[in-house]
C-alpha cells in the first residue's frame, strides 16, 4: 500500500460512515486512466496519451519509460459516464465500491502505436529505459462487480485515442 491508496481508502470509510449516519445512499467509484474528447492538451497531468500525442504532433519520436510493456487500464469517458448512471439508478450499488476501467491491460507501447496510427504517421518509438520509483508495472482494474449491474465498457483503446486527438 502507498500513501495515496491509504488516503483514498480513508475517504471511502468516511463517506460510508457519514452516509449511513445520515441515512443517505452513497457509492464510491475508483477510476482508472480516463480518456476522451475535450481533455486538455495543456495540463501535464493528462498523462501518457497527452505526452505521446504532443510528441507525435511535434514530429518527435514517442519516448516512453521502462520497456513500454507495462500495462495500464485506459477507460473512455463515455464508459465512465455510463457506469455513473448505472450506480445512480441501481439500489444494489448503495454503500458499495466499484472500479471503473476498461478491464483490459493495454501496454504503454500499444498506446504509443495507437497514437501514431490515429495520426497516420510512422511509429518511431524511443525507449529511454527510465523507471518511475513507486509505480506499479501492471495496473488493470477488476470491473467484474460493476458488470454484475449490467455495465460493459464499449470503447476500445483506438476510440480513446481518436476521440482525445480529435
Coordinates of N, CA and C in Angstrom, one line a residue:
X1 N 0.8 -1.2 0.0 CA 0.0 0.0 0.0 C 0.9 1.3 0.0
X2 N 0.4 2.3 -0.6 CA 1.1 3.6 -0.6 C 0.2 4.6 0.0
X3 N 0.8 5.8 0.3 CA 0.0 6.8 1.0 C -1.2 7.3 0.2
X4 N -1.1 7.4 -1.1 CA -2.2 7.8 -2.0 C -3.4 6.8 -1.8
X5 N -3.1 5.5 -1.9 CA -4.1 4.4 -1.7 C -4.7 4.5 -0.3
X6 N -3.9 4.7 0.7 CA -4.4 4.7 2.1 C -5.3 5.9 2.2
X7 N -5.0 7.1 1.7 CA -5.8 8.3 1.8 C -7.1 8.1 1.1
X8 N -7.1 7.4 -0.1 CA -8.4 7.2 -0.8 C -9.3 6.2 0.0
X9 N -8.7 5.2 0.5 CA -9.5 4.2 1.3 C -10.1 4.9 2.6
X10 N -9.3 5.8 3.2 CA -9.8 6.5 4.4 C -11.0 7.4 4.0
X11 N -10.9 8.0 2.9 CA -12.0 8.9 2.4 C -13.3 8.1 2.1
X12 N -13.1 6.9 1.6 CA -14.2 6.0 1.4 C -14.9 5.6 2.7
X13 N -14.0 5.3 3.7 CA -14.5 4.9 5.0 C -15.4 6.1 5.6
X14 N -14.8 7.3 5.5 CA -15.6 8.5 6.0 C -16.9 8.6 5.2
X15 N -16.8 8.5 3.9 CA -18.1 8.6 3.1 C -19.1 7.6 3.6
X16 N -18.8 6.4 3.8 CA -19.8 5.4 4.1 C -20.3 5.6 5.6
X17 N -19.4 6.0 6.5 CA -19.8 6.2 7.9 C -20.8 7.4 7.9
X18 N -20.4 8.5 7.3 CA -21.3 9.6 7.3 C -22.7 9.4 6.6
X19 N -22.6 8.7 5.5 CA -23.8 8.4 4.7 C -24.8 7.5 5.5
X20 N -24.2 6.5 6.2 CA -25.1 5.6 7.0 C -25.7 6.4 8.2
X21 N -24.8 7.3 8.8 CA -25.3 8.1 9.9 C -26.4 9.0 9.5
X22 N -26.3 9.6 8.3 CA -27.4 10.5 7.8 C -28.4 9.8 7.0
X23 N -28.3 8.5 6.8 CA -29.3 7.7 6.1 C -29.4 8.2 4.6
X24 N -28.2 8.4 4.0 CA -28.1 8.8 2.6 C -27.3 7.8 1.9
X25 N -27.9 7.3 0.8 CA -27.1 6.3 0.0 C -25.8 6.9 -0.6
X26 N -24.8 6.1 -0.7 CA -23.5 6.6 -1.2 C -22.9 5.4 -1.9
X27 N -22.1 5.7 -2.9 CA -21.3 4.8 -3.7 C -19.9 5.4 -3.9
X28 N -18.9 4.5 -3.8 CA -17.5 5.0 -4.1 C -17.1 4.4 -5.4
X29 N -16.5 5.3 -6.2 CA -16.1 4.9 -7.6 C -14.6 5.1 -7.7
X30 N -13.9 4.1 -8.1 CA -12.4 4.1 -8.3 C -12.1 4.1 -9.8
X31 N -11.7 5.2 -10.3 CA -11.4 5.3 -11.8 C -10.0 4.8 -12.1
X32 N -9.8 4.3 -13.3 CA -8.5 4.1 -13.9 C -8.1 5.3 -14.7
X33 N -7.4 5.2 -15.7 CA -7.0 6.4 -16.5 C -8.0 6.7 -17.5
X34 N -8.6 7.9 -17.4 CA -9.8 8.3 -18.3 C -9.3 9.1 -19.5
X35 N -9.8 8.7 -20.7 CA -9.5 9.4 -21.9 C -10.8 9.8 -22.6
X36 N -10.7 10.8 -23.4 CA -11.9 11.2 -24.2 C -11.8 12.6 -24.8
X37 N -12.9 13.0 -25.4 CA -12.9 14.3 -26.0 C -12.9 15.4 -25.0
X38 N -12.4 16.6 -25.4 CA -12.3 17.8 -24.6 C -11.3 17.7 -23.4
X39 N -10.5 16.7 -23.4 CA -9.5 16.6 -22.4 C -8.3 17.5 -22.8
X40 N -7.8 18.3 -22.0 CA -6.9 19.3 -22.4 C -5.5 18.8 -22.7
X41 N -4.9 19.4 -23.7 CA -3.5 19.2 -24.1 C -2.6 20.0 -23.2
X42 N -3.2 21.0 -22.5 CA -2.4 22.0 -21.8 C -1.9 21.5 -20.4
X43 N -2.6 20.6 -19.8 CA -2.3 20.2 -18.5 C -1.4 18.9 -18.5
X44 N -0.3 18.9 -17.9 CA 0.6 17.8 -17.9 C 0.0 16.6 -17.2
X45 N -0.9 16.7 -16.3 CA -1.5 15.6 -15.6 C -2.3 14.7 -16.5
X46 N -2.6 15.2 -17.7 CA -3.4 14.4 -18.7 C -2.7 13.1 -19.0
X47 N -1.5 12.9 -18.6 CA -0.8 11.6 -18.7 C -0.1 11.2 -20.0
X48 N 0.1 9.9 -20.2 CA 0.9 9.4 -21.3 C 0.2 9.7 -22.7
X49 N -1.1 9.7 -22.7 CA -1.8 10.0 -24.0 C -1.5 11.4 -24.4
X50 N -1.5 12.3 -23.5 CA -1.2 13.7 -23.8 C 0.3 13.8 -24.3
X51 N 1.1 13.2 -23.5 CA 2.6 13.3 -23.8 C 2.9 12.7 -25.2
X52 N 2.4 11.5 -25.4 CA 2.6 10.9 -26.7 C 2.0 11.7 -27.9
X53 N 0.8 12.2 -27.7 CA 0.2 13.0 -28.7 C 1.0 14.2 -29.1
X54 N 1.4 15.0 -28.0 CA 2.2 16.2 -28.3 C 3.5 15.8 -29.0
X55 N 4.2 14.8 -28.5 CA 5.5 14.4 -29.2 C 5.2 14.1 -30.7
X56 N 4.2 13.2 -30.9 CA 3.9 12.8 -32.3 C 3.5 14.0 -33.2
X57 N 2.7 14.9 -32.7 CA 2.3 16.1 -33.4 C 3.4 17.1 -33.7
X58 N 4.4 17.0 -32.8 CA 5.6 17.8 -33.0 C 6.7 17.2 -33.8
X59 N 6.4 16.0 -34.3 CA 7.4 15.3 -35.2 C 8.5 14.7 -34.4
X60 N 8.4 14.6 -33.2 CA 9.4 13.9 -32.3 C 9.1 12.4 -32.2
X61 N 10.1 11.6 -31.9 CA 9.8 10.2 -31.6 C 9.0 10.1 -30.3
X62 N 8.2 9.1 -30.1 CA 7.4 8.9 -28.9 C 8.3 8.2 -27.9
X63 N 8.7 9.0 -26.9 CA 9.6 8.5 -25.8 C 8.7 7.9 -24.7
X64 N 9.1 6.8 -24.1 CA 8.4 6.2 -23.1 C 9.3 5.5 -22.0
X65 N 8.8 5.4 -20.8 CA 9.6 4.8 -19.7 C 9.6 3.3 -19.8
X66 N 10.5 2.7 -19.0 CA 10.7 1.3 -19.0 C 10.9 0.7 -20.4
X67 N 10.2 -0.4 -20.7 CA 10.4 -1.0 -22.0 C 9.1 -0.9 -22.8
X68 N 8.1 -0.2 -22.3 CA 6.8 0.0 -23.0 C 5.9 -1.1 -22.8
X69 N 6.3 -2.2 -22.1 CA 5.4 -3.4 -22.0 C 4.6 -3.3 -20.7
X70 N 4.8 -2.3 -19.9 CA 4.0 -2.2 -18.7 C 2.5 -1.9 -19.1
X71 N 1.6 -2.4 -18.4 CA 0.2 -2.3 -18.7 C -0.6 -1.4 -17.9
X72 N -1.6 -0.7 -18.5 CA -2.4 0.2 -17.8 C -3.9 -0.1 -18.3
X73 N -4.8 0.4 -17.5 CA -6.2 0.3 -17.9 C -6.7 1.7 -18.3
X74 N -7.0 1.8 -19.6 CA -7.5 3.1 -20.1 C -9.0 3.0 -20.4
X75 N -9.7 3.9 -19.8 CA -11.2 3.8 -20.0 C -11.7 5.1 -20.7
X76 N -12.6 5.0 -21.5 CA -13.2 6.1 -22.2 C -14.2 6.8 -21.3
X77 N -14.2 8.1 -21.4 CA -15.1 9.0 -20.6 C -16.6 8.5 -20.8
X78 N -17.0 8.2 -22.0 CA -18.4 7.7 -22.2 C -18.7 6.5 -21.4
X79 N -17.8 5.6 -21.3 CA -18.0 4.3 -20.5 C -18.0 4.7 -19.0
X80 N -17.2 5.7 -18.6 CA -17.2 6.1 -17.2 C -18.6 6.7 -16.9
X81 N -19.1 7.6 -17.8 CA -20.4 8.2 -17.5 C -21.5 7.1 -17.4
X82 N -21.4 6.1 -18.3 CA -22.4 5.0 -18.3 C -22.4 4.3 -16.9
X83 N -21.2 4.1 -16.4 CA -21.0 3.5 -15.1 C -21.7 4.3 -14.0
X84 N -21.5 5.6 -14.0 CA -22.1 6.5 -13.1 C -23.6 6.4 -13.1
X85 N -24.2 6.4 -14.3 CA -25.6 6.3 -14.4 C -26.2 5.0 -13.9
X86 N -25.4 3.9 -14.1 CA -25.9 2.6 -13.6 C -25.9 2.6 -12.1
X87 N -24.9 3.1 -11.4 CA -24.8 3.0 -10.0 C -25.8 4.0 -9.4
X88 N -26.1 5.1 -10.1 CA -27.1 6.0 -9.6 C -28.5 5.4 -9.6
X89 N -28.8 4.6 -10.6 CA -30.2 4.0 -10.8 C -30.4 2.7 -10.1
X90 N -29.3 2.0 -9.7 CA -29.5 0.6 -9.2 C -29.2 0.6 -7.7
X91 N -30.2 0.3 -6.9 CA -30.1 0.3 -5.4 C -29.1 -0.7 -4.9
X92 N -28.8 -1.8 -5.7 CA -27.8 -2.7 -5.3 C -26.5 -2.1 -5.2
X93 N -26.3 -0.9 -5.8 CA -25.0 -0.3 -5.7 C -24.7 0.5 -4.4
X94 N -25.8 0.8 -3.7 CA -25.7 1.5 -2.5 C -24.6 1.0 -1.5
X95 N -23.8 1.8 -1.0 CA -22.8 1.5 0.0 C -21.7 0.5 -0.5
X96 N -21.5 0.5 -1.8 CA -20.5 -0.4 -2.4 C -19.4 0.5 -3.1
X97 N -18.3 -0.2 -3.3 CA -17.2 0.4 -4.0 C -17.0 -0.3 -5.4
X98 N -16.9 0.5 -6.4 CA -16.8 -0.1 -7.8 C -15.5 0.5 -8.5
X99 N -14.8 -0.4 -9.1 CA -13.7 0.0 -10.0 C -14.3 0.4 -11.4
X100 N -13.9 1.5 -12.0 CA -14.4 1.8 -13.3 C -13.1 1.9 -14.2
X101 N -13.0 1.0 -15.1 CA -12.0 0.9 -16.1 C -12.4 0.1 -17.3
X102 N -11.5 -0.2 -18.2 CA -11.9 -1.0 -19.4 C -11.9 -2.5 -19.0
X103 N -11.1 -2.8 -17.9 CA -10.8 -4.2 -17.6 C -9.8 -4.8 -18.5
X104 N -9.2 -4.0 -19.4 CA -8.2 -4.5 -20.3 C -6.8 -4.0 -19.8
X105 N -5.8 -4.8 -20.1 CA -4.4 -4.4 -19.8 C -3.8 -4.0 -21.1
X106 N -3.8 -2.7 -21.5 CA -3.2 -2.3 -22.7 C -1.8 -1.8 -22.3
X107 N -0.8 -2.2 -23.2 CA 0.6 -1.8 -22.9 C 0.8 -0.3 -23.3
X108 N 1.7 0.3 -22.6 CA 2.1 1.7 -22.9 C 2.6 1.8 -24.4
X109 N 3.3 0.8 -24.8 CA 3.8 0.7 -26.2 C 2.6 0.6 -27.1
X110 N 1.6 -0.1 -26.8 CA 0.4 -0.2 -27.6 C -0.4 1.2 -27.7
X111 N -0.3 1.9 -26.6 CA -0.9 3.3 -26.6 C -0.1 4.1 -27.6
X112 N 1.2 4.1 -27.5 CA 2.0 4.9 -28.4 C 1.8 4.5 -29.8
X113 N 1.7 3.2 -30.1 CA 1.5 2.8 -31.5 C 0.1 3.3 -32.0
X114 N -0.9 3.3 -31.1 CA -2.2 3.7 -31.5 C -2.2 5.2 -31.8
X115 N -1.5 6.0 -31.0 CA -1.4 7.4 -31.3 C -0.8 7.6 -32.7
X116 N 0.3 6.9 -33.1 CA 0.9 7.0 -34.4 C -0.1 6.6 -35.5
X117 N -0.9 5.5 -35.2 CA -1.8 5.0 -36.2 C -3.0 6.0 -36.4
X118 N -3.5 6.6 -35.4 CA -4.6 7.6 -35.5 C -4.1 8.8 -36.2
X119 N -2.9 9.2 -35.9 CA -2.4 10.4 -36.6 C -1.8 10.2 -38.0
X120 N -1.8 8.9 -38.3 CA -1.3 8.5 -39.7 C 0.1 8.9 -39.9
X121 N 0.9 8.6 -38.9 CA 2.4 9.0 -39.0 C 3.2 7.7 -38.7
X122 N 4.4 7.6 -39.2 CA 5.2 6.5 -38.9 C 5.5 6.4 -37.4
X123 N 5.4 5.1 -36.9 CA 5.7 4.9 -35.5 C 7.2 4.8 -35.2
X124 N 7.6 5.8 -34.5 CA 9.1 5.9 -34.1 C 9.2 6.0 -32.6
X125 N 9.2 4.8 -32.0 CA 9.3 4.8 -30.5 C 10.7 5.0 -30.1
X126 N 10.9 5.6 -28.9 CA 12.2 5.7 -28.3 C 12.0 5.2 -26.8
X127 N 12.6 4.1 -26.6 CA 12.6 3.5 -25.2 C 13.8 4.1 -24.5
X128 N 13.5 4.9 -23.5 CA 14.6 5.6 -22.8 C 15.1 4.9 -21.6
X129 N 14.4 3.8 -21.2 CA 14.9 3.0 -20.1 C 14.8 3.6 -18.7
X130 N 14.1 4.7 -18.5 CA 13.9 5.3 -17.2 C 12.8 4.6 -16.5
X131 N 12.8 4.6 -15.2 CA 11.8 4.0 -14.4 C 11.3 5.0 -13.4
X132 N 10.0 4.9 -13.1 CA 9.4 5.8 -12.1 C 9.3 5.0 -10.8
X133 N 10.0 5.5 -9.8 CA 10.0 4.8 -8.5 C 8.6 4.8 -7.9
X134 N 8.2 3.6 -7.4 CA 6.9 3.5 -6.7 C 5.7 3.3 -7.6
X135 N 6.0 3.2 -8.9 CA 4.9 3.0 -9.9 C 4.7 1.5 -10.2
X136 N 3.5 1.0 -10.1 CA 3.3 -0.4 -10.4 C 3.6 -0.7 -11.9
X137 N 4.2 -1.9 -12.2 CA 4.4 -2.2 -13.6 C 3.2 -2.5 -14.3
X138 N 2.2 -3.2 -13.7 CA 1.0 -3.5 -14.3 C -0.2 -3.0 -13.4
X139 N -1.2 -2.4 -14.0 CA -2.3 -1.9 -13.3 C -3.6 -2.0 -14.1
X140 N -4.4 -3.0 -13.8 CA -5.6 -3.2 -14.5 C -6.8 -3.4 -13.5
X141 N -7.9 -2.7 -13.7 CA -9.0 -2.8 -12.8 C -9.8 -4.1 -13.0
X142 N -10.3 -4.6 -11.9 CA -11.2 -5.7 -11.9 C -12.6 -5.0 -11.9
X143 N -13.3 -5.1 -13.0 CA -14.6 -4.5 -13.2 C -15.7 -5.5 -13.1
X144 N -15.4 -6.7 -12.7 CA -16.5 -7.7 -12.6 C -17.7 -7.3 -11.7
X145 N -17.4 -6.7 -10.7 CA -18.5 -6.3 -9.8 C -19.5 -5.3 -10.5
X146 N -18.9 -4.4 -11.2 CA -19.7 -3.4 -12.0 C -20.5 -4.1 -13.1
X147 N -19.9 -5.1 -13.7 CA -20.5 -5.8 -14.8 C -21.8 -6.6 -14.3
X148 N -21.8 -7.0 -13.0 CA -22.9 -7.6 -12.4 C -24.2 -6.7 -12.4
X149 N -23.9 -5.4 -12.5 CA -25.0 -4.5 -12.6 C -25.5 -4.2 -14.0
X150 N -24.8 -4.9 -14.9 CA -25.2 -4.8 -16.3 C -24.3 -3.8 -17.2
X151 N -23.3 -3.3 -16.5 CA -22.4 -2.3 -17.2 C -21.4 -3.1 -18.1
X152 N -21.0 -2.5 -19.2 CA -20.0 -3.1 -20.1 C -19.2 -1.9 -20.7
X153 N -17.9 -1.9 -20.7 CA -17.2 -0.9 -21.5 C -17.4 -1.1 -23.0
X154 N -17.7 -0.1 -23.7 CA -18.0 -0.2 -25.1 C -16.9 0.3 -26.0
X155 N -15.9 1.1 -25.5 CA -14.9 1.7 -26.3 C -13.6 1.0 -26.2
X156 N -12.9 1.1 -27.4 CA -11.6 0.5 -27.5 C -10.5 1.5 -27.2
X157 N -9.3 1.1 -27.1 CA -8.2 2.0 -27.0 C -8.1 2.9 -28.2
X158 N -8.4 2.4 -29.4 CA -8.4 3.3 -30.6 C -9.4 4.3 -30.5
X159 N -10.6 4.0 -29.9 CA -11.6 5.0 -29.7 C -11.1 6.1 -28.8
X160 N -10.5 5.7 -27.7 CA -10.0 6.7 -26.7 C -9.0 7.7 -27.4
X161 N -8.1 7.1 -28.1 CA -7.0 7.9 -28.7 C -7.7 8.8 -29.8
X162 N -8.5 8.3 -30.6 CA -9.1 9.1 -31.7 C -10.0 10.2 -31.1
X163 N -10.8 9.9 -30.1 CA -11.6 11.0 -29.5 C -10.8 12.0 -28.8
X164 N -9.7 11.6 -28.2 CA -8.8 12.6 -27.5 C -8.2 13.5 -28.5
X165 N -7.6 12.9 -29.5 CA -6.8 13.7 -30.5 C -7.8 14.6 -31.3
X166 N -8.9 14.1 -31.6 CA -9.9 14.9 -32.4 C -10.3 16.1 -31.6

